[in-house]
Amino acid sequence: MASANPYLLLVNGPNLNRLGVRKPEVYGNTTLAEIVQRVRAIAARYQVDVVDFQSNHEGFIIDFLQQHGPGAAGLIINPGALAHYGLALRDCLEDIALPTIEVHISNVHRREPFRHHLVLSAVVTGQIVGLGMAGYELAAEQLLSQFMHNMKEG
Ligand code: DQA
């Protein structure tokens, strides 16, 4: 839910609800709940709330972004495999036009060829791949410090 404070969106796509269980040798042992908590802790230092959402369904993610995107300070998104083929999600990100960092826990470029193509690249601000859970934290710091800077500049 959006709140009176500024808020950052944290969206995770298909199968990321399985973090901590799924392929720990690739994705580590941290759960999604722990990631959300870490991002919340960073945002709290900036007095920004976090509105988080995970879904295995592209359309539900689009519904969420259309509802909460307007007015958000920024978006951290790990689209999961939608990164490789999610053209409706791509169009949605272009439409809502938020400062957005795409995060991949694993280095997708070192993995199977189908993971090398990232369809959201041209509609996100930046991408962080292969840094594990730190990717979410770095994305939060970057989006929030930029947001604060923009607020001061007016
Ligand atoms: C992932 C990489 C994707 O290729 C994969 O489908 C995922 C996780 C990552 O965080 O490394 O589900 O987005």
CSV table of N, CA and C and ligand atoms in Angstrom, one decimal:
chain,number,residue,atom,x,y,z
A,1,MET,N,0.8,-1.2,0.0
A,1,MET,CA,0.0,0.0,0.0
A,1,MET,C,0.9,1.3,0.0
A,2,ALA,N,0.5,2.2,-0.8
A,2,ALA,CA,1.2,3.5,-0.8
A,2,ALA,C,0.9,4.2,0.6
A,3,SER,N,1.8,5.0,1.0
A,3,SER,CA,1.6,5.7,2.3
A,3,SER,C,1.9,7.2,2.1
A,4,ALA,N,1.8,7.9,3.3
A,4,ALA,CA,2.0,9.4,3.2
A,4,ALA,C,3.5,9.7,3.0
A,5,ASN,N,4.4,8.8,3.5
A,5,ASN,CA,5.8,9.0,3.2
A,5,ASN,C,6.1,8.7,1.8
A,6,PRO,N,7.3,9.2,1.3
A,6,PRO,CA,7.7,8.7,0.0
A,6,PRO,C,7.9,7.2,0.0
A,7,TYR,N,7.8,6.6,-1.1
A,7,TYR,CA,7.9,5.1,-1.0
A,7,TYR,C,8.7,4.6,-2.3
A,8,LEU,N,9.4,3.6,-2.0
A,8,LEU,CA,10.2,2.9,-3.0
A,8,LEU,C,9.5,1.6,-3.3
A,9,LEU,N,9.4,1.2,-4.6
A,9,LEU,CA,8.8,-0.1,-5.0
A,9,LEU,C,9.9,-1.2,-5.1
A,10,LEU,N,9.6,-2.3,-4.6
A,10,LEU,CA,10.5,-3.5,-4.6
A,10,LEU,C,9.7,-4.7,-5.2
A,11,VAL,N,10.0,-5.0,-6.4
A,11,VAL,CA,9.2,-6.0,-7.1
A,11,VAL,C,10.1,-7.2,-7.5
A,12,ASN,N,9.6,-8.4,-7.2
A,12,ASN,CA,10.3,-9.6,-7.6
A,12,ASN,C,9.4,-10.5,-8.4
A,13,GLY,N,9.9,-11.0,-9.5
A,13,GLY,CA,9.1,-11.8,-10.4
A,13,GLY,C,9.1,-13.3,-10.1
A,14,PRO,N,8.7,-14.1,-11.2
A,14,PRO,CA,8.5,-15.5,-11.0
A,14,PRO,C,9.7,-16.3,-10.3
A,15,ASN,N,9.3,-17.1,-9.4
A,15,ASN,CA,10.2,-18.1,-8.7
A,15,ASN,C,11.0,-17.4,-7.6
A,16,LEU,N,11.0,-16.1,-7.5
A,16,LEU,CA,11.9,-15.5,-6.5
A,16,LEU,C,11.3,-15.6,-5.1
A,17,ASN,N,10.0,-16.1,-5.0
A,17,ASN,CA,9.5,-16.5,-3.7
A,17,ASN,C,10.2,-17.7,-3.2
A,18,ARG,N,11.0,-18.4,-4.0
A,18,ARG,CA,11.7,-19.6,-3.6
A,18,ARG,C,13.1,-19.4,-3.2
A,19,LEU,N,13.5,-18.1,-3.1
A,19,LEU,CA,14.9,-17.8,-2.7
A,19,LEU,C,15.1,-18.4,-1.3
A,20,GLY,N,16.3,-18.9,-1.2
A,20,GLY,CA,16.7,-19.6,0.1
A,20,GLY,C,16.6,-21.1,0.0
A,21,VAL,N,15.7,-21.5,-1.0
A,21,VAL,CA,15.5,-23.0,-1.2
A,21,VAL,C,16.0,-23.4,-2.6
A,22,ARG,N,15.7,-22.5,-3.6
A,22,ARG,CA,16.0,-22.8,-5.0
A,22,ARG,C,17.4,-22.6,-5.3
A,23,LYS,N,18.1,-23.6,-5.8
A,23,LYS,CA,19.5,-23.5,-6.3
A,23,LYS,C,20.4,-22.6,-5.4
A,24,PRO,N,20.6,-22.9,-4.2
A,24,PRO,CA,21.4,-22.0,-3.3
A,24,PRO,C,22.8,-21.8,-3.9
A,25,GLU,N,23.3,-22.8,-4.7
A,25,GLU,CA,24.7,-22.6,-5.2
A,25,GLU,C,24.7,-21.4,-6.3
A,26,VAL,N,23.5,-21.1,-6.8
A,26,VAL,CA,23.4,-20.0,-7.7
A,26,VAL,C,22.9,-18.7,-7.0
A,27,TYR,N,21.8,-18.9,-6.2
A,27,TYR,CA,21.1,-17.7,-5.7
A,27,TYR,C,21.4,-17.5,-4.2
A,28,GLY,N,22.2,-18.3,-3.6
A,28,GLY,CA,22.5,-18.1,-2.1
A,28,GLY,C,21.4,-18.6,-1.2
A,29,ASN,N,21.6,-18.3,0.0
A,29,ASN,CA,20.7,-18.8,1.1
A,29,ASN,C,19.7,-17.8,1.6
A,30,THR,N,19.9,-16.6,1.2
A,30,THR,CA,19.0,-15.5,1.7
A,30,THR,C,17.6,-15.6,1.2
A,31,THR,N,16.6,-15.5,2.1
A,31,THR,CA,15.2,-15.6,1.6
A,31,THR,C,14.7,-14.2,1.1
A,32,LEU,N,13.6,-14.2,0.4
A,32,LEU,CA,13.0,-13.0,-0.1
A,32,LEU,C,12.6,-12.1,1.1
A,33,ALA,N,12.1,-12.7,2.1
A,33,ALA,CA,11.7,-11.9,3.3
A,33,ALA,C,12.9,-11.1,3.9
A,34,GLU,N,14.1,-11.8,3.9
A,34,GLU,CA,15.3,-11.1,4.4
A,34,GLU,C,15.7,-10.0,3.5
A,35,ILE,N,15.6,-10.2,2.2
A,35,ILE,CA,15.9,-9.1,1.2
A,35,ILE,C,15.0,-7.9,1.4
A,36,VAL,N,13.7,-8.2,1.6
A,36,VAL,CA,12.8,-7.1,1.8
A,36,VAL,C,13.1,-6.3,3.0
A,37,GLN,N,13.5,-7.1,4.1
A,37,GLN,CA,13.8,-6.4,5.3
A,37,GLN,C,15.1,-5.6,5.2
A,38,ARG,N,16.1,-6.1,4.5
A,38,ARG,CA,17.3,-5.3,4.3
A,38,ARG,C,17.0,-4.0,3.5
A,39,VAL,N,16.2,-4.1,2.5
A,39,VAL,CA,15.9,-2.9,1.7
A,39,VAL,C,15.1,-1.9,2.5
A,40,ARG,N,14.2,-2.4,3.3
A,40,ARG,CA,13.4,-1.6,4.3
A,40,ARG,C,14.3,-0.8,5.2
A,41,ALA,N,15.3,-1.5,5.7
A,41,ALA,CA,16.2,-0.9,6.7
A,41,ALA,C,17.0,0.2,6.0
A,42,ILE,N,17.4,0.0,4.8
A,42,ILE,CA,18.2,1.1,4.1
A,42,ILE,C,17.2,2.3,3.9
A,43,ALA,N,16.0,2.0,3.4
A,43,ALA,CA,15.0,3.0,3.1
A,43,ALA,C,14.7,3.8,4.3
A,44,ALA,N,14.6,3.2,5.4
A,44,ALA,CA,14.2,3.8,6.7
A,44,ALA,C,15.2,4.9,7.0
A,45,ARG,N,16.5,4.7,6.7
A,45,ARG,CA,17.5,5.8,6.9
A,45,ARG,C,17.2,7.0,6.1
A,46,TYR,N,16.5,6.9,5.0
A,46,TYR,CA,16.1,8.0,4.2
A,46,TYR,C,14.7,8.5,4.5
A,47,GLN,N,14.1,7.8,5.5
A,47,GLN,CA,12.6,8.1,5.8
A,47,GLN,C,11.7,7.8,4.6
A,48,VAL,N,12.1,6.8,4.0
A,48,VAL,CA,11.3,6.3,2.8
A,48,VAL,C,10.7,4.9,3.1
A,49,ASP,N,9.5,4.7,2.8
A,49,ASP,CA,8.8,3.4,3.0
A,49,ASP,C,9.1,2.5,1.8
A,50,VAL,N,8.9,1.2,2.0
A,50,VAL,CA,9.1,0.3,0.9
A,50,VAL,C,7.8,-0.5,0.7
A,51,VAL,N,7.3,-0.5,-0.6
A,51,VAL,CA,6.1,-1.2,-0.9
A,51,VAL,C,6.6,-2.4,-1.8
A,52,ASP,N,6.5,-3.6,-1.3
A,52,ASP,CA,7.1,-4.7,-2.0
A,52,ASP,C,6.0,-5.7,-2.5
A,53,PHE,N,6.4,-6.4,-3.6
A,53,PHE,CA,5.5,-7.3,-4.3
A,53,PHE,C,6.2,-8.4,-4.9
A,54,GLN,N,5.7,-9.6,-4.8
A,54,GLN,CA,6.3,-10.7,-5.6
A,54,GLN,C,5.1,-11.4,-6.2
A,55,SER,N,5.3,-11.8,-7.5
A,55,SER,CA,4.3,-12.6,-8.2
A,55,SER,C,5.0,-13.5,-9.2
A,56,ASN,N,4.3,-14.6,-9.5
A,56,ASN,CA,4.8,-15.5,-10.5
A,56,ASN,C,4.1,-15.2,-11.8
A,57,HIS,N,3.3,-14.1,-11.9
A,57,HIS,CA,2.5,-13.8,-13.0
A,57,HIS,C,2.8,-12.4,-13.5
A,58,GLU,N,3.1,-12.3,-14.8
A,58,GLU,CA,3.5,-11.0,-15.4
A,58,GLU,C,2.4,-10.0,-15.3
A,59,GLY,N,1.2,-10.4,-15.5
A,59,GLY,CA,0.0,-9.5,-15.5
A,59,GLY,C,-0.2,-8.9,-14.1
A,60,PHE,N,0.0,-9.7,-13.1
A,60,PHE,CA,-0.2,-9.2,-11.7
A,60,PHE,C,0.9,-8.1,-11.4
A,61,ILE,N,2.1,-8.4,-11.9
A,61,ILE,CA,3.2,-7.4,-11.7
A,61,ILE,C,2.8,-6.1,-12.4
A,62,ILE,N,2.3,-6.2,-13.6
A,62,ILE,CA,1.9,-5.0,-14.4
A,62,ILE,C,0.8,-4.3,-13.6
A,63,ASP,N,-0.2,-5.0,-13.1
A,63,ASP,CA,-1.3,-4.4,-12.3
A,63,ASP,C,-0.7,-3.6,-11.2
A,64,PHE,N,0.2,-4.3,-10.5
A,64,PHE,CA,0.8,-3.6,-9.3
A,64,PHE,C,1.6,-2.3,-9.7
A,65,LEU,N,2.3,-2.4,-10.8
A,65,LEU,CA,3.1,-1.2,-11.2
A,65,LEU,C,2.2,-0.1,-11.7
A,66,GLN,N,1.2,-0.5,-12.4
A,66,GLN,CA,0.3,0.6,-12.8
A,66,GLN,C,-0.4,1.3,-11.6
A,67,GLN,N,-0.7,0.5,-10.6
A,67,GLN,CA,-1.4,1.1,-9.4
A,67,GLN,C,-0.4,1.9,-8.6
A,68,HIS,N,0.8,1.4,-8.3
A,68,HIS,CA,1.7,2.0,-7.3
A,68,HIS,C,2.8,2.8,-7.9
A,69,GLY,N,3.0,2.7,-9.3
A,69,GLY,CA,4.1,3.4,-9.9
A,69,GLY,C,4.0,4.9,-9.8
A,70,PRO,N,2.8,5.4,-10.1
A,70,PRO,CA,2.7,6.9,-10.1
A,70,PRO,C,2.9,7.4,-8.6
A,71,GLY,N,3.9,8.3,-8.5
A,71,GLY,CA,4.2,8.8,-7.1
A,71,GLY,C,5.3,8.1,-6.4
A,72,ALA,N,5.8,7.0,-6.9
A,72,ALA,CA,6.9,6.2,-6.3
A,72,ALA,C,8.2,7.0,-6.5
A,73,ALA,N,9.1,6.8,-5.5
A,73,ALA,CA,10.4,7.4,-5.6
A,73,ALA,C,11.3,6.7,-6.6
A,74,GLY,N,11.0,5.4,-6.8
A,74,GLY,CA,11.8,4.6,-7.7
A,74,GLY,C,11.4,3.1,-7.6
A,75,LEU,N,12.0,2.3,-8.4
A,75,LEU,CA,11.7,0.9,-8.5
A,75,LEU,C,12.9,0.1,-8.6
A,76,ILE,N,13.0,-0.9,-7.7
A,76,ILE,CA,14.0,-2.0,-7.8
A,76,ILE,C,13.2,-3.2,-8.3
A,77,ILE,N,13.6,-3.8,-9.4
A,77,ILE,CA,12.9,-5.0,-9.9
A,77,ILE,C,13.9,-6.1,-10.3
A,78,ASN,N,13.6,-7.2,-9.7
A,78,ASN,CA,14.3,-8.5,-10.2
A,78,ASN,C,13.1,-9.2,-10.9
A,79,PRO,N,13.2,-9.1,-12.3
A,79,PRO,CA,12.0,-9.7,-13.0
A,79,PRO,C,12.1,-11.2,-13.2
A,80,GLY,N,13.2,-11.9,-12.6
A,80,GLY,CA,13.3,-13.3,-12.9
A,80,GLY,C,13.4,-13.5,-14.3
A,81,ALA,N,12.9,-14.6,-14.8
A,81,ALA,CA,13.0,-15.0,-16.2
A,81,ALA,C,12.2,-14.0,-17.1
A,82,LEU,N,11.3,-13.2,-16.6
A,82,LEU,CA,10.6,-12.2,-17.4
A,82,LEU,C,11.6,-11.3,-18.1
A,83,ALA,N,12.8,-11.1,-17.4
A,83,ALA,CA,13.8,-10.3,-18.0
A,83,ALA,C,14.2,-10.7,-19.4
A,84,HIS,N,14.0,-12.0,-19.7
A,84,HIS,CA,14.5,-12.5,-21.0
A,84,HIS,C,13.4,-12.5,-22.1
A,85,TYR,N,12.1,-12.3,-21.7
A,85,TYR,CA,11.1,-12.3,-22.7
A,85,TYR,C,9.8,-11.5,-22.4
A,86,GLY,N,9.8,-10.8,-21.3
A,86,GLY,CA,8.6,-10.1,-20.8
A,86,GLY,C,8.4,-8.8,-21.5
A,87,LEU,N,7.8,-8.8,-22.7
A,87,LEU,CA,7.6,-7.6,-23.5
A,87,LEU,C,6.5,-6.7,-22.9
A,88,ALA,N,5.5,-7.4,-22.3
A,88,ALA,CA,4.4,-6.6,-21.7
A,88,ALA,C,4.9,-5.8,-20.5
A,89,LEU,N,5.8,-6.5,-19.7
A,89,LEU,CA,6.4,-5.8,-18.6
A,89,LEU,C,7.3,-4.7,-19.1
A,90,ARG,N,8.0,-4.9,-20.2
A,90,ARG,CA,8.9,-3.9,-20.8
A,90,ARG,C,8.0,-2.6,-21.1
A,91,ASP,N,6.9,-2.9,-21.8
A,91,ASP,CA,6.1,-1.7,-22.2
A,91,ASP,C,5.5,-1.0,-20.9
A,92,CYS,N,5.2,-1.8,-19.9
A,92,CYS,CA,4.7,-1.2,-18.6
A,92,CYS,C,5.8,-0.3,-18.0
A,93,LEU,N,7.1,-0.8,-18.0
A,93,LEU,CA,8.1,0.0,-17.4
A,93,LEU,C,8.4,1.3,-18.2
A,94,GLU,N,8.3,1.2,-19.5
A,94,GLU,CA,8.4,2.4,-20.3
A,94,GLU,C,7.3,3.4,-20.0
A,95,ASP,N,6.1,2.9,-19.8
A,95,ASP,CA,4.9,3.7,-19.6
A,95,ASP,C,5.0,4.4,-18.2
A,96,ILE,N,5.4,3.7,-17.2
A,96,ILE,CA,5.4,4.3,-15.8
A,96,ILE,C,6.6,5.2,-15.6
A,97,ALA,N,7.7,5.0,-16.4
A,97,ALA,CA,8.8,5.9,-16.5
A,97,ALA,C,9.4,6.3,-15.1
A,98,LEU,N,9.6,5.3,-14.2
A,98,LEU,CA,10.2,5.6,-12.9
A,98,LEU,C,11.7,5.4,-13.0
A,99,PRO,N,12.5,6.0,-12.2
A,99,PRO,CA,13.9,5.6,-12.0
A,99,PRO,C,13.9,4.2,-11.6
A,100,THR,N,14.5,3.3,-12.3
A,100,THR,CA,14.4,1.9,-12.1
A,100,THR,C,15.7,1.2,-12.2
A,101,ILE,N,16.0,0.3,-11.2
A,101,ILE,CA,17.2,-0.5,-11.3
A,101,ILE,C,16.8,-2.0,-11.4
A,102,GLU,N,17.2,-2.6,-12.4
A,102,GLU,CA,17.0,-4.1,-12.6
A,102,GLU,C,18.1,-4.8,-11.9
A,103,VAL,N,17.7,-5.8,-11.1
A,103,VAL,CA,18.7,-6.5,-10.3
A,103,VAL,C,18.6,-8.0,-10.7
A,104,HIS,N,19.8,-8.6,-10.9
A,104,HIS,CA,19.8,-10.1,-11.0
A,104,HIS,C,20.9,-10.6,-10.0
A,105,ILE,N,20.5,-11.5,-9.2
A,105,ILE,CA,21.3,-12.0,-8.2
A,105,ILE,C,22.5,-12.7,-8.8
A,106,SER,N,22.3,-13.5,-9.8
A,106,SER,CA,23.3,-14.2,-10.5
A,106,SER,C,23.9,-13.4,-11.7
A,107,ASN,N,25.1,-13.7,-12.2
A,107,ASN,CA,25.6,-13.1,-13.4
A,107,ASN,C,25.0,-13.8,-14.6
A,108,VAL,N,23.9,-13.3,-15.1
A,108,VAL,CA,23.1,-13.9,-16.2
A,108,VAL,C,24.0,-14.1,-17.4
A,109,HIS,N,25.0,-13.3,-17.6
A,109,HIS,CA,25.9,-13.4,-18.8
A,109,HIS,C,26.9,-14.5,-18.7
A,110,ARG,N,27.0,-15.1,-17.5
A,110,ARG,CA,27.9,-16.3,-17.4
A,110,ARG,C,27.1,-17.6,-17.4
A,111,ARG,N,25.8,-17.4,-17.7
A,111,ARG,CA,25.0,-18.6,-17.6
A,111,ARG,C,24.5,-19.0,-19.0
A,112,GLU,N,23.4,-19.7,-19.1
A,112,GLU,CA,22.9,-20.3,-20.4
A,112,GLU,C,22.6,-19.1,-21.3
A,113,PRO,N,22.8,-19.3,-22.6
A,113,PRO,CA,22.6,-18.3,-23.6
A,113,PRO,C,21.3,-17.6,-23.5
A,114,PHE,N,20.2,-18.3,-23.2
A,114,PHE,CA,18.9,-17.6,-23.2
A,114,PHE,C,18.8,-16.6,-22.1
A,115,ARG,N,19.7,-16.6,-21.1
A,115,ARG,CA,19.7,-15.6,-20.1
A,115,ARG,C,20.5,-14.3,-20.5
A,116,HIS,N,21.2,-14.4,-21.6
A,116,HIS,CA,22.0,-13.2,-22.0
A,116,HIS,C,21.2,-12.1,-22.5
A,117,HIS,N,20.1,-12.4,-23.1
A,117,HIS,CA,19.2,-11.3,-23.7
A,117,HIS,C,18.3,-10.7,-22.6
A,118,LEU,N,18.4,-9.4,-22.4
A,118,LEU,CA,17.6,-8.8,-21.3
A,118,LEU,C,16.7,-7.7,-22.0
A,119,VAL,N,15.4,-8.0,-22.1
A,119,VAL,CA,14.5,-7.2,-22.9
A,119,VAL,C,14.2,-5.9,-22.2
A,120,LEU,N,14.5,-5.7,-20.9
A,120,LEU,CA,14.1,-4.5,-20.2
A,120,LEU,C,15.2,-3.4,-20.3
A,121,SER,N,16.4,-3.8,-20.8
A,121,SER,CA,17.6,-2.9,-20.8
A,121,SER,C,17.3,-1.5,-21.2
A,122,ALA,N,16.6,-1.3,-22.2
A,122,ALA,CA,16.5,0.1,-22.8
A,122,ALA,C,15.4,0.9,-22.0
A,123,VAL,N,14.7,0.3,-21.1
A,123,VAL,CA,13.7,1.1,-20.4
A,123,VAL,C,14.0,1.1,-18.9
A,124,VAL,N,15.1,0.7,-18.4
A,124,VAL,CA,15.5,0.8,-17.0
A,124,VAL,C,16.7,1.8,-16.9
A,125,THR,N,16.9,2.4,-15.7
A,125,THR,CA,18.0,3.3,-15.5
A,125,THR,C,19.3,2.6,-15.5
A,126,GLY,N,19.3,1.5,-14.9
A,126,GLY,CA,20.6,0.7,-14.8
A,126,GLY,C,20.3,-0.7,-14.4
A,127,GLN,N,21.4,-1.5,-14.5
A,127,GLN,CA,21.2,-2.9,-14.1
A,127,GLN,C,22.4,-3.3,-13.2
A,128,ILE,N,22.1,-4.2,-12.3
A,128,ILE,CA,23.1,-4.8,-11.4
A,128,ILE,C,23.0,-6.3,-11.5
A,129,VAL,N,24.0,-7.0,-12.0
A,129,VAL,CA,24.0,-8.4,-12.1
A,129,VAL,C,25.1,-9.1,-11.4
A,130,GLY,N,24.9,-10.2,-10.8
A,130,GLY,CA,26.0,-11.1,-10.3
A,130,GLY,C,26.6,-10.7,-9.0
A,131,LEU,N,25.9,-9.7,-8.3
A,131,LEU,CA,26.5,-9.3,-7.0
A,131,LEU,C,25.7,-9.9,-5.8
A,132,GLY,N,24.9,-10.9,-6.1
A,132,GLY,CA,24.1,-11.5,-5.1
A,132,GLY,C,23.1,-10.5,-4.5
A,133,MET,N,22.9,-10.8,-3.2
A,133,MET,CA,21.9,-9.9,-2.5
A,133,MET,C,22.3,-8.5,-2.4
A,134,ALA,N,23.6,-8.3,-2.4
A,134,ALA,CA,24.2,-6.9,-2.4
A,134,ALA,C,23.6,-6.0,-3.5
A,135,GLY,N,23.2,-6.7,-4.6
A,135,GLY,CA,22.6,-5.9,-5.7
A,135,GLY,C,21.4,-5.1,-5.3
A,136,TYR,N,20.5,-5.7,-4.5
A,136,TYR,CA,19.3,-5.0,-4.0
A,136,TYR,C,19.7,-3.8,-3.1
A,137,GLU,N,20.7,-4.1,-2.3
A,137,GLU,CA,21.1,-3.0,-1.3
A,137,GLU,C,21.7,-1.8,-2.1
A,138,LEU,N,22.6,-2.2,-3.0
A,138,LEU,CA,23.2,-1.1,-3.8
A,138,LEU,C,22.2,-0.3,-4.7
A,139,ALA,N,21.2,-1.1,-5.2
A,139,ALA,CA,20.1,-0.4,-6.0
A,139,ALA,C,19.4,0.5,-5.1
A,140,ALA,N,19.1,0.1,-3.9
A,140,ALA,CA,18.3,0.9,-2.9
A,140,ALA,C,19.1,2.2,-2.6
A,141,GLU,N,20.4,2.0,-2.3
A,141,GLU,CA,21.2,3.2,-1.9
A,141,GLU,C,21.2,4.2,-3.1
A,142,GLN,N,21.4,3.7,-4.3
A,142,GLN,CA,21.5,4.6,-5.5
A,142,GLN,C,20.2,5.3,-5.7
A,143,LEU,N,19.1,4.5,-5.8
A,143,LEU,CA,17.8,5.2,-6.1
A,143,LEU,C,17.4,6.2,-5.0
A,144,LEU,N,17.7,5.9,-3.7
A,144,LEU,CA,17.3,6.8,-2.6
A,144,LEU,C,18.2,8.0,-2.6
A,145,SER,N,19.5,7.8,-2.8
A,145,SER,CA,20.4,9.0,-2.7
A,145,SER,C,20.0,9.9,-3.9
A,146,GLN,N,19.7,9.4,-5.1
A,146,GLN,CA,19.3,10.2,-6.2
A,146,GLN,C,18.0,10.9,-6.0
A,147,PHE,N,17.1,10.2,-5.4
A,147,PHE,CA,15.8,10.7,-5.0
A,147,PHE,C,15.9,11.9,-4.1
A,148,MET,N,16.8,11.7,-3.0
A,148,MET,CA,17.0,12.8,-2.1
A,148,MET,C,17.6,14.0,-2.7
A,149,HIS,N,18.6,13.7,-3.6
A,149,HIS,CA,19.3,14.8,-4.3
A,149,HIS,C,18.2,15.6,-5.2
A,150,ASN,N,17.4,14.9,-5.9
A,150,ASN,CA,16.4,15.5,-6.7
A,150,ASN,C,15.4,16.4,-5.9
A,151,MET,N,15.1,15.9,-4.7
A,151,MET,CA,14.2,16.6,-3.8
A,151,MET,C,14.8,17.9,-3.4
A,152,LYS,N,16.1,17.9,-3.0
A,152,LYS,CA,16.8,19.1,-2.6
A,152,LYS,C,16.9,20.1,-3.7
A,153,GLU,N,17.2,19.6,-4.9
A,153,GLU,CA,17.3,20.5,-6.1
A,153,GLU,C,15.9,21.1,-6.5
A,154,GLY,N,14.9,20.4,-6.1
A,154,GLY,CA,13.5,20.9,-6.3
A,154,GLY,C,12.9,20.5,-7.6
B,1,DQA,C1,17.5,-14.1,-12.0
B,1,DQA,C2,18.1,-14.6,-13.3
B,1,DQA,C3,17.1,-15.1,-14.2
B,1,DQA,O1,17.7,-15.6,-15.4
B,1,DQA,C4,16.3,-16.3,-13.6
B,1,DQA,O2,15.2,-16.7,-14.4
B,1,DQA,C5,15.8,-15.9,-12.2
B,1,DQA,C6,16.7,-15.2,-11.3
B,1,DQA,C7,18.6,-13.7,-11.0
B,1,DQA,O3,18.2,-13.0,-10.0
B,1,DQA,O4,19.8,-14.0,-11.1
B,1,DQA,O5,14.7,-16.3,-11.8
B,1,DQA,O6,16.7,-13.0,-12.2
